[in-house]
CSV table of C-alpha atoms in Angstrom, one decimal:
chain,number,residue,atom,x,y,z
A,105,UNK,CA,17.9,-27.3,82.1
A,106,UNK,CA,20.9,-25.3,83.1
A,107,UNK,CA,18.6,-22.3,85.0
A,108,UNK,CA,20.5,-20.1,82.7
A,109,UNK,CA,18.7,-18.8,79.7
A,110,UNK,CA,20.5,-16.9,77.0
A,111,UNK,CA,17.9,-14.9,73.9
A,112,UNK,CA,18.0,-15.3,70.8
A,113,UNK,CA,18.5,-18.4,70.2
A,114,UNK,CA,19.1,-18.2,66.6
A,115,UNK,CA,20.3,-14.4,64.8
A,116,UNK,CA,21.3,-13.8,61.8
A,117,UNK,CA,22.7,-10.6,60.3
A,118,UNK,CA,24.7,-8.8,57.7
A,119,UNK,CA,28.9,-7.9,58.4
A,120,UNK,CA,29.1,-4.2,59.4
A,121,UNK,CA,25.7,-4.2,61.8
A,122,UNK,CA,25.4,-4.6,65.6
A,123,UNK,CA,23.9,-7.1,67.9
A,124,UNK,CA,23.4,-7.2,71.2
A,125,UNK,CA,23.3,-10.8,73.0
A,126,UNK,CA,21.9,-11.5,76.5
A,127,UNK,CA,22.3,-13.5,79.4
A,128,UNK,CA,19.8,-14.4,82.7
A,129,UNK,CA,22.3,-16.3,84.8
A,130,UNK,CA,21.1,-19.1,87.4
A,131,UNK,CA,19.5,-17.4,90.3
A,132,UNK,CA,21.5,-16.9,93.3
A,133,UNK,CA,25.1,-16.8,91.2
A,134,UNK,CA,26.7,-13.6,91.0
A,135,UNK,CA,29.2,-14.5,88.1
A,136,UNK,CA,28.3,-14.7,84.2
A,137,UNK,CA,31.1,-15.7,81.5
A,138,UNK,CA,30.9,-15.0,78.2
A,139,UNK,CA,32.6,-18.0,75.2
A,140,UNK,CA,32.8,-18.2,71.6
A,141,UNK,CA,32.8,-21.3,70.3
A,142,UNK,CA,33.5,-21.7,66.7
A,143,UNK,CA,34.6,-24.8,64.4
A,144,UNK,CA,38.2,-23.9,63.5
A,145,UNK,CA,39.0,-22.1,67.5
A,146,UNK,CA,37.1,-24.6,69.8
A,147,UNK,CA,35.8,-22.9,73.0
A,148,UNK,CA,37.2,-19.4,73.6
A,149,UNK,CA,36.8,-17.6,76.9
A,150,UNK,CA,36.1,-13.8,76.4
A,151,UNK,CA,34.9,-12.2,79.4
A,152,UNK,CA,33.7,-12.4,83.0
A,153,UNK,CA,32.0,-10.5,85.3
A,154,UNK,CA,31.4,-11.1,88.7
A,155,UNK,CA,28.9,-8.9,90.7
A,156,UNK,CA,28.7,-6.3,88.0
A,157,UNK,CA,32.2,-6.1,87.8
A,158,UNK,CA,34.6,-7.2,85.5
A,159,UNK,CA,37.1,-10.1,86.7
A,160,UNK,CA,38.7,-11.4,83.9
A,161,UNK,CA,39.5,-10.9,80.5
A,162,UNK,CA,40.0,-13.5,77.4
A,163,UNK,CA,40.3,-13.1,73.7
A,164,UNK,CA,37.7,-10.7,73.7
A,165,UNK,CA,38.2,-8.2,70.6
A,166,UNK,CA,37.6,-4.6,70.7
A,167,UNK,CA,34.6,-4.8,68.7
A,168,UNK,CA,32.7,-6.9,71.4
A,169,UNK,CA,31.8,-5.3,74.8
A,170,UNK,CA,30.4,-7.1,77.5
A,171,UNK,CA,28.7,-5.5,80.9
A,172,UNK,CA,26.5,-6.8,84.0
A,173,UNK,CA,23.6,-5.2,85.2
A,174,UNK,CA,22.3,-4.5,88.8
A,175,UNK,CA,20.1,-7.4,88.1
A,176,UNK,CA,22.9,-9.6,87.7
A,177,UNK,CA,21.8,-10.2,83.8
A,178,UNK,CA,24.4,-9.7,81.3
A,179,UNK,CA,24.7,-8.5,77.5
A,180,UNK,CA,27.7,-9.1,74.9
A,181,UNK,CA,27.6,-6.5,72.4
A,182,UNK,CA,29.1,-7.4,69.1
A,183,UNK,CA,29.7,-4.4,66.6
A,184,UNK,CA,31.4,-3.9,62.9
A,185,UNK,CA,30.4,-8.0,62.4
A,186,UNK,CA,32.8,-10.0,60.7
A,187,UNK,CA,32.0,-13.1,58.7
A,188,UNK,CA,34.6,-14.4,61.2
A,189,UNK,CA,32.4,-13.8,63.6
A,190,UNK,CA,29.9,-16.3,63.4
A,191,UNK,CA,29.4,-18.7,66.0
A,192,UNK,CA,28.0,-20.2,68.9
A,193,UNK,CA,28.2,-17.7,71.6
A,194,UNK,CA,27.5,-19.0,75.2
A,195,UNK,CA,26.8,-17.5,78.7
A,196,UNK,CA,27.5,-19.6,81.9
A,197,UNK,CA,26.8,-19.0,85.7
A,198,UNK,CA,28.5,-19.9,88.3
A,199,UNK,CA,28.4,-18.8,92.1
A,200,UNK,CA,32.0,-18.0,91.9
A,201,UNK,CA,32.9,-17.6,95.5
A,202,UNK,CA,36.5,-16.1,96.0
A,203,UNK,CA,38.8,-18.6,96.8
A,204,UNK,CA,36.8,-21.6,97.1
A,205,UNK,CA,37.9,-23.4,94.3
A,206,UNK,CA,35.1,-25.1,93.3
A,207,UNK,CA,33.6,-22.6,90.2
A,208,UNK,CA,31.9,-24.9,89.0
A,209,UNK,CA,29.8,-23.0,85.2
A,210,UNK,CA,26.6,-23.8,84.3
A,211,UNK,CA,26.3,-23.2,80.9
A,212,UNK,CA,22.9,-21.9,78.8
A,213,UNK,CA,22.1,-23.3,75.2
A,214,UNK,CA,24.2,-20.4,73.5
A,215,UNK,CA,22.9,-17.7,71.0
A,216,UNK,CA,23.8,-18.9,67.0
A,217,UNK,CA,25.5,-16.2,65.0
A,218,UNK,CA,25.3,-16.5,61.7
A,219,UNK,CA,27.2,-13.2,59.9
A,220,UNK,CA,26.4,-13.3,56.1
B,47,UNK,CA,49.3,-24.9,71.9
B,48,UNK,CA,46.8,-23.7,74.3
B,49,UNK,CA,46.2,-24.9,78.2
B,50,UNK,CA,43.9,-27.7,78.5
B,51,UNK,CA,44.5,-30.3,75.1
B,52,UNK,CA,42.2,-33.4,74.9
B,53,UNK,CA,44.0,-36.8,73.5
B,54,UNK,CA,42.6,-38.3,71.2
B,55,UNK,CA,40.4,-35.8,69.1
B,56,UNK,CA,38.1,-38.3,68.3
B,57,UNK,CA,37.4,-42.0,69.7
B,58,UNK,CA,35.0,-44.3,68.2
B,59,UNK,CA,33.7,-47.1,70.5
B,60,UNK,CA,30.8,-50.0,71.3
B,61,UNK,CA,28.4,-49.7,73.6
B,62,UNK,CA,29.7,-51.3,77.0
B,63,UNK,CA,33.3,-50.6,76.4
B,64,UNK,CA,35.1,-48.2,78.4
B,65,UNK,CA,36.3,-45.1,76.9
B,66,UNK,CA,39.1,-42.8,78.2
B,67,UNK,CA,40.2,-39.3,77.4
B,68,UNK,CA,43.3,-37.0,78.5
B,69,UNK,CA,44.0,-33.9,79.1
B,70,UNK,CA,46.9,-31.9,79.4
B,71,UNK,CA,47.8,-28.3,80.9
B,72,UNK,CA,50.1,-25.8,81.5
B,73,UNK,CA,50.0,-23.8,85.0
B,74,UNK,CA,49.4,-24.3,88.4
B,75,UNK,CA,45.7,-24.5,88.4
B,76,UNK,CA,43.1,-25.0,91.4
B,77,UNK,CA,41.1,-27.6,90.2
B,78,UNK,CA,40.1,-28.8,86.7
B,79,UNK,CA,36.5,-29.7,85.1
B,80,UNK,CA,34.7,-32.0,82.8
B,81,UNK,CA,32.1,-30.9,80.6
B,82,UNK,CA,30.2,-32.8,78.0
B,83,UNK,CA,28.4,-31.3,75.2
B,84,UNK,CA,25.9,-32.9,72.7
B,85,UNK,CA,26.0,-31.3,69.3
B,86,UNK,CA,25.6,-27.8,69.3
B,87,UNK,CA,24.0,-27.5,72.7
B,88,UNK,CA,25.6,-26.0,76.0
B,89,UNK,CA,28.0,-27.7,77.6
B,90,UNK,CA,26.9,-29.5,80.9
B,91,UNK,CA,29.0,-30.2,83.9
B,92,UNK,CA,30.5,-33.7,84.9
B,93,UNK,CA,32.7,-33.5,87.5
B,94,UNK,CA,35.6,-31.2,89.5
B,95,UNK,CA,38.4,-32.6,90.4
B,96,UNK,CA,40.6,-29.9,93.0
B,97,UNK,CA,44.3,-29.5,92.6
B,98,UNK,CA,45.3,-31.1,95.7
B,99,UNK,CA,43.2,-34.8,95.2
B,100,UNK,CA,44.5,-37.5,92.8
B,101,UNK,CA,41.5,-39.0,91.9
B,102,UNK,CA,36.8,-38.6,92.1
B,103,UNK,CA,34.2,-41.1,90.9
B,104,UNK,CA,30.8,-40.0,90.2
B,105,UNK,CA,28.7,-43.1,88.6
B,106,UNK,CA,30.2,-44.1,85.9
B,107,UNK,CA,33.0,-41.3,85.5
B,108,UNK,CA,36.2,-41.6,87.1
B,109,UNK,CA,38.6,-38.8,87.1
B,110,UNK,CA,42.3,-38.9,88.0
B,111,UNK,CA,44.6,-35.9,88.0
B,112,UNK,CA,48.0,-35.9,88.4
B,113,UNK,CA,49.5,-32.6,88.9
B,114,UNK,CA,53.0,-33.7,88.6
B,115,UNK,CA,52.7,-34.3,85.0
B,116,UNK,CA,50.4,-32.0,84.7
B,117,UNK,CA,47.0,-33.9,82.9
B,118,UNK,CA,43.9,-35.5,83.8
B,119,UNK,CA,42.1,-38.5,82.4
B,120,UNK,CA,38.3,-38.8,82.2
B,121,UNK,CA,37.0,-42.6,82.2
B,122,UNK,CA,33.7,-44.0,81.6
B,123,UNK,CA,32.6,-47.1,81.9
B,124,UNK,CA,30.2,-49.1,80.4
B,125,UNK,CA,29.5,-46.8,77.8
B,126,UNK,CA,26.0,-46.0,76.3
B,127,UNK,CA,25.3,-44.8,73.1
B,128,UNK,CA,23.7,-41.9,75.1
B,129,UNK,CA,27.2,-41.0,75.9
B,130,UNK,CA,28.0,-40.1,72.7
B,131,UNK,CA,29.4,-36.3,73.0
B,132,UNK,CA,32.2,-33.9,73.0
B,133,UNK,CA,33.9,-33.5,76.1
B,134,UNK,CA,36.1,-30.9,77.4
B,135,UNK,CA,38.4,-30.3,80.3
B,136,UNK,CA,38.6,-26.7,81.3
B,137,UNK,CA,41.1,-24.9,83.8
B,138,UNK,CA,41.8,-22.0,85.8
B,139,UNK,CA,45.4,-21.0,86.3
B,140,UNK,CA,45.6,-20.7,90.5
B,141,UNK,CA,44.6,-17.1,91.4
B,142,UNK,CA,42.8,-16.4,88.5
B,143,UNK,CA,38.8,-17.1,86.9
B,144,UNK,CA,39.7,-17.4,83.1
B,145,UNK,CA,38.9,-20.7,82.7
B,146,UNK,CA,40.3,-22.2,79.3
B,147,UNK,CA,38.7,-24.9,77.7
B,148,UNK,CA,40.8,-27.8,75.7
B,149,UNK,CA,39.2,-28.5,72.4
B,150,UNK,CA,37.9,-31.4,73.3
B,151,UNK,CA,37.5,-35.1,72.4
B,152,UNK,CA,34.6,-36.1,70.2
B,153,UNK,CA,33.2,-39.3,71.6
B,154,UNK,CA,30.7,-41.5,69.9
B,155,UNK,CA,29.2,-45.0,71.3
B,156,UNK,CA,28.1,-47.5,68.7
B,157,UNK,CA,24.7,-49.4,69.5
């Protein structure tokens, strides 16, 4: 057990609706990323925050929007689904100090999309 | 081809044997990672290896990077059939957190 939990496990949908994924990072760590992992593209970063605040940016499309909360918890909002979009979606944790070099991402058991 | 590519795709060996895996990259990164991930579940953390060291053990891993040429191997030896996973370097270029993942080699141990 990571000490990151992600809900739902398991959602599946119709193309055109909305869904809202979320994210309770490990306690302590102030950064949560956001990846896509699907057959055909492997693991794809799309967002991180760190503190609230986004850090980086991946190959996250304009129909997905990601934010952090006071909290530190974190939602990916996917919109206008895709059959494309179906996939494994995973949140990691990691502490994330600046400069240290040592981010090391713990990694929850992903949310399963299935878009039919 | 993107950052962090995993040779071979897929390797097939007996329990006990050794297995080895590559990686290859593009930038100047800070350090680079192993994951391993059993089917469909979230990937787990092996070991981090930083930009300026040439090679870490942990157990049975052993991890070499060689920045020169830019790649990483990932050894394990005495393989179980517990083993049996995909695994995935990941890197950051230097002065950035967007990690990229490889997409990974699929490793299975043979009882």
């Amino acid at each position: 057990d990571s000490g990151v939990t992600q809900t739902p496990k398991h959602l599946i949908t119709a193309t055109g609706q909305r869904v809202t994924l979320r994210c309770s990072p490990r306690s302590g760590d102030l950064s949560v990323y956001w990846y896509q992992q699907s057959l055909d593209q492997g693991l794809q970063f799309l967002i991180q925050y760190y503190n609230g605040e986004e850090r980086a940016k991946g190959n996250i499309l304009e129909r997905f929007s990601a934010q952090q909360f006071p909290d530190l918890h974190s939602e990916l909002n996917l919109s206008s689904l895709e059959l494309g979009d179906s996939a494994l979606y995973f949140c990691a944790s990691s502490v994330a100090v600046p400069g240290a070099g040592t981010d090391t991402q713990y990694f929850g058991p992903g949310t399963r999309l299935t878009v039919l | 081809s993107q950052q962090g590519e995993e040779d071979p795709q897929a390797l097939s060996i007996q329990e006990g044997e050794n297995a080895t895996m590559n990686c290859s990259y593009k930038t100047s990164i800070n350090n680079l990672q192993w994951y391993r991930q059993n089917s469909g579940r979230g990937l787990v953390h092996l070991i981090l290896i930083r930009s300026n060291e040439r090679e870490k053990h942990s157990g049975r891993l052993r991890v070499t990077l060689d920045t020169s040429k830019k790649s990483s191997s990932l050894l394990i030896t005495a393989s179980r059939a517990a083993d049996t996973a995909s695994y995935f370097c990941a890197t950051a270029t230097s002065g950035t957190y967007k990690y990229i993942f490889g997409t990974g080699t699929r490793l299975k141990v043979l009882a």
